CSV table of C-alpha atoms in Angstrom, one decimal:
chain,number,residue,atom,x,y,z
A,1,UNK,CA,0.3,-0.1,-0.6
A,2,UNK,CA,3.2,2.8,0.7
A,3,UNK,CA,5.5,0.8,-1.8
A,4,UNK,CA,5.5,4.2,-4.0
A,5,UNK,CA,6.1,6.3,-1.5
A,6,UNK,CA,9.0,4.3,0.3
A,7,UNK,CA,10.5,4.0,-2.7
A,8,UNK,CA,10.0,7.8,-3.1
A,9,UNK,CA,11.5,8.8,0.5
A,10,UNK,CA,14.4,6.0,0.2
A,11,UNK,CA,15.2,7.5,-3.4
A,12,UNK,CA,14.6,11.8,-1.6
A,13,UNK,CA,16.8,10.8,1.6
A,14,UNK,CA,18.8,8.0,1.1
A,15,UNK,CA,19.8,7.8,-2.8
A,16,UNK,CA,18.1,5.0,-3.5
A,17,UNK,CA,19.3,2.6,-0.8
A,18,UNK,CA,16.8,0.0,0.9
A,19,UNK,CA,14.9,1.1,3.4
A,20,UNK,CA,16.0,-0.7,6.5
A,21,UNK,CA,12.6,-2.3,8.3
A,22,UNK,CA,12.9,-0.3,11.3
A,23,UNK,CA,12.6,2.9,9.4
A,24,UNK,CA,9.8,1.5,6.6
A,25,UNK,CA,7.7,0.9,10.4
A,26,UNK,CA,8.2,3.7,11.4
A,27,UNK,CA,7.5,6.2,8.3
A,28,UNK,CA,4.1,4.1,7.5
A,29,UNK,CA,2.7,4.5,11.2
A,30,UNK,CA,3.6,8.6,10.9
A,31,UNK,CA,1.9,8.4,7.5
A,32,UNK,CA,-1.6,5.9,8.4
A,33,UNK,CA,-1.4,8.8,11.7
A,34,UNK,CA,-0.2,6.6,13.7
A,35,UNK,CA,1.2,9.1,17.1
A,36,UNK,CA,2.1,6.3,19.7
A,37,UNK,CA,6.1,6.3,18.4
A,38,UNK,CA,6.4,9.5,17.1
A,39,UNK,CA,5.7,10.2,21.0
A,40,UNK,CA,8.0,7.4,22.5
A,41,UNK,CA,11.2,8.7,20.1
A,42,UNK,CA,10.6,12.1,19.4
A,43,UNK,CA,10.7,11.6,15.3
A,44,UNK,CA,9.0,13.5,13.1
A,45,UNK,CA,10.0,12.4,9.5
A,46,UNK,CA,10.4,14.8,6.2
A,47,UNK,CA,7.7,14.8,4.1
A,48,UNK,CA,8.5,15.3,-0.1
A,49,UNK,CA,10.4,17.9,-1.1
A,50,UNK,CA,12.0,19.2,2.2
A,51,UNK,CA,15.4,20.5,1.6
A,52,UNK,CA,17.7,19.2,3.4
A,53,UNK,CA,19.3,20.8,7.0
A,54,UNK,CA,22.9,20.6,5.7
A,55,UNK,CA,21.8,22.9,2.3
A,56,UNK,CA,18.4,25.2,3.4
A,57,UNK,CA,20.0,28.6,3.4
A,58,UNK,CA,16.7,30.1,2.8
A,59,UNK,CA,17.5,31.4,6.6
A,60,UNK,CA,20.2,34.0,5.6
A,61,UNK,CA,20.6,36.5,3.6
A,62,UNK,CA,21.3,38.1,-0.3
A,63,UNK,CA,23.8,39.5,1.3
A,64,UNK,CA,24.7,37.1,3.7
A,65,UNK,CA,24.4,34.1,0.4
A,66,UNK,CA,26.9,36.5,-1.3
A,67,UNK,CA,29.7,36.4,1.1
A,68,UNK,CA,32.7,34.4,-0.1
A,69,UNK,CA,33.4,33.4,3.1
A,70,UNK,CA,29.5,31.7,3.6
A,71,UNK,CA,29.5,30.6,0.4
A,72,UNK,CA,32.7,28.0,1.4
A,73,UNK,CA,31.0,27.5,4.4
A,74,UNK,CA,27.6,26.4,2.7
A,75,UNK,CA,29.5,24.5,-0.5
A,76,UNK,CA,31.3,22.7,2.3
A,77,UNK,CA,28.1,21.6,4.6
A,78,UNK,CA,26.4,20.7,0.4
A,79,UNK,CA,29.1,18.3,-0.1
A,80,UNK,CA,28.6,17.0,3.5
A,81,UNK,CA,24.8,16.8,3.0
A,82,UNK,CA,26.2,13.6,0.7
A,83,UNK,CA,27.2,11.7,3.5
A,84,UNK,CA,25.0,12.6,6.5
A,85,UNK,CA,21.9,11.8,5.0
A,86,UNK,CA,19.4,12.7,7.6
A,87,UNK,CA,15.9,11.4,7.9
A,88,UNK,CA,14.0,13.3,10.3
A,89,UNK,CA,13.2,16.1,13.1
A,90,UNK,CA,13.9,14.3,16.1
A,91,UNK,CA,16.4,15.0,18.8
A,92,UNK,CA,19.2,17.4,19.4
A,93,UNK,CA,17.2,19.0,15.8
A,94,UNK,CA,17.8,16.1,12.5
A,95,UNK,CA,18.1,12.7,12.9
A,96,UNK,CA,20.0,9.8,10.2
A,97,UNK,CA,22.7,7.8,8.8
A,98,UNK,CA,26.5,8.9,8.5
A,99,UNK,CA,26.8,6.9,5.1
A,100,UNK,CA,30.2,7.9,4.3
A,101,UNK,CA,32.4,5.6,1.6
A,102,UNK,CA,35.1,4.5,3.9
A,103,UNK,CA,32.8,3.7,7.0
A,104,UNK,CA,32.7,-0.6,7.3
A,105,UNK,CA,30.0,-1.7,5.0
A,106,UNK,CA,29.5,-5.4,6.7
A,107,UNK,CA,27.9,-3.4,10.0
A,108,UNK,CA,24.7,-1.4,10.1
A,109,UNK,CA,24.6,1.8,8.5
A,110,UNK,CA,25.8,4.7,11.7
A,111,UNK,CA,23.6,6.9,13.0
A,112,UNK,CA,24.0,10.4,13.3
A,113,UNK,CA,22.4,13.6,14.4
A,114,UNK,CA,22.5,16.9,13.5
A,115,UNK,CA,22.1,19.3,16.4
A,116,UNK,CA,20.1,23.1,15.3
A,117,UNK,CA,24.0,24.8,15.7
A,118,UNK,CA,25.3,22.2,13.0
A,119,UNK,CA,27.1,19.9,15.0
A,120,UNK,CA,27.6,15.9,14.5
A,121,UNK,CA,26.7,13.3,16.9
A,122,UNK,CA,27.2,10.1,16.8
A,123,UNK,CA,24.0,7.7,18.2
A,124,UNK,CA,24.2,5.3,20.0
A,125,UNK,CA,22.6,1.7,18.7
A,126,UNK,CA,22.6,0.1,15.3
A,127,UNK,CA,19.0,0.9,14.6
A,128,UNK,CA,17.3,4.1,14.3
A,129,UNK,CA,15.0,3.0,16.8
A,130,UNK,CA,17.4,2.3,19.2
A,131,UNK,CA,18.9,4.8,18.5
A,132,UNK,CA,16.5,7.6,18.8
A,133,UNK,CA,15.2,5.1,22.3
A,134,UNK,CA,18.6,5.9,23.1
A,135,UNK,CA,17.9,9.6,23.0
A,136,UNK,CA,14.8,10.3,24.1
A,137,UNK,CA,16.3,7.9,27.6
A,138,UNK,CA,18.4,10.8,29.0
A,139,UNK,CA,15.0,12.7,28.9
A,140,UNK,CA,12.4,11.1,30.8
A,141,UNK,CA,11.7,10.5,34.0
A,142,UNK,CA,13.4,8.1,34.5
A,143,UNK,CA,17.1,9.7,36.4
A,144,UNK,CA,18.7,6.2,35.5
A,145,UNK,CA,18.8,6.4,31.7
A,146,UNK,CA,19.5,2.4,31.6
A,147,UNK,CA,16.2,1.5,33.3
A,148,UNK,CA,14.5,4.2,31.1
A,149,UNK,CA,16.4,2.2,27.7
A,150,UNK,CA,14.7,-0.6,29.0
A,151,UNK,CA,11.0,0.5,29.2
A,152,UNK,CA,11.2,2.2,26.5
A,153,UNK,CA,11.9,-0.8,24.7
A,154,UNK,CA,9.7,-2.9,26.2
A,155,UNK,CA,7.3,0.2,24.7
A,156,UNK,CA,8.4,-0.3,21.8
A,157,UNK,CA,8.0,-4.2,21.8
A,158,UNK,CA,4.5,-3.6,22.6
A,159,UNK,CA,4.0,-1.7,19.7
A,160,UNK,CA,5.4,-4.6,16.9
A,161,UNK,CA,8.3,-3.1,17.1
A,162,UNK,CA,11.4,-4.6,19.3
A,163,UNK,CA,15.3,-3.6,19.7
A,164,UNK,CA,18.0,-5.6,19.7
A,165,UNK,CA,18.5,-5.3,22.9
A,166,UNK,CA,16.9,-3.6,26.3
A,167,UNK,CA,20.2,-3.1,27.5
A,168,UNK,CA,21.2,0.0,27.1
A,169,UNK,CA,25.1,-0.6,27.6
A,170,UNK,CA,24.8,-3.0,25.0
A,171,UNK,CA,23.9,-0.7,22.6
A,172,UNK,CA,26.6,-0.3,19.5
A,173,UNK,CA,28.9,2.8,19.9
A,174,UNK,CA,31.4,2.4,17.8
A,175,UNK,CA,33.7,5.1,17.0
A,176,UNK,CA,33.0,6.6,13.2
A,177,UNK,CA,35.7,5.4,11.5
A,178,UNK,CA,35.6,9.4,9.7
A,179,UNK,CA,35.2,11.7,11.9
A,180,UNK,CA,31.5,14.1,11.1
A,181,UNK,CA,33.0,17.0,12.5
A,182,UNK,CA,36.5,17.1,11.1
A,183,UNK,CA,35.4,16.1,7.5
A,184,UNK,CA,33.3,19.4,7.5
A,185,UNK,CA,35.9,21.2,8.5
A,186,UNK,CA,37.8,20.0,5.6
A,187,UNK,CA,35.5,20.5,3.4
A,188,UNK,CA,35.8,24.0,4.2
A,189,UNK,CA,38.8,24.2,4.3
A,190,UNK,CA,38.9,23.2,0.5
A,191,UNK,CA,36.7,25.1,-0.3
A,192,UNK,CA,38.5,28.5,0.8
A,193,UNK,CA,41.4,27.3,-0.6
A,194,UNK,CA,39.7,26.7,-4.5
A,195,UNK,CA,38.1,30.0,-4.0
A,196,UNK,CA,41.2,31.7,-2.7
A,197,UNK,CA,40.5,32.6,0.4
A,198,UNK,CA,42.6,32.8,3.4
């Protein structure tokens, strides 16, 4: 029923890559108006045509868009967007996948968050659902995030979205092979050099 829409989301947000199963479930839930999963995970998935946050310059004035320094930053950010495949608003700003080609292909896609100050954050977990639940565990009434995560995992399982683990400490927290912050700086630096800026 939602196959065409899922395929469109994949093309627009993930360059046509197959959607992870939990992402499929979350998207269909949002499209069907189910708010239970969105409430638990604080995720709001992008609609067709929404601009990737790293490509959005609409908040800049014409003068700012013409500034050589900002043009170099925007060009570096546009290059970075090829690897930062954001799919939803949530957490500190936006969340998605870090799909740099140098990341190992034999493990699940690494998760990434981008905050409103354009700082990159790693998310623990091997699925978007795990990463969002781990993030949300810090904001629950329960002061122990391990207990909060286990409760969220139980609620998600009851809604048909089981996690691979209910143990917060067992979440995959492997470091990136290519650090997003460093790459962003490198891309902006290369753009500055290309444009003759010092």
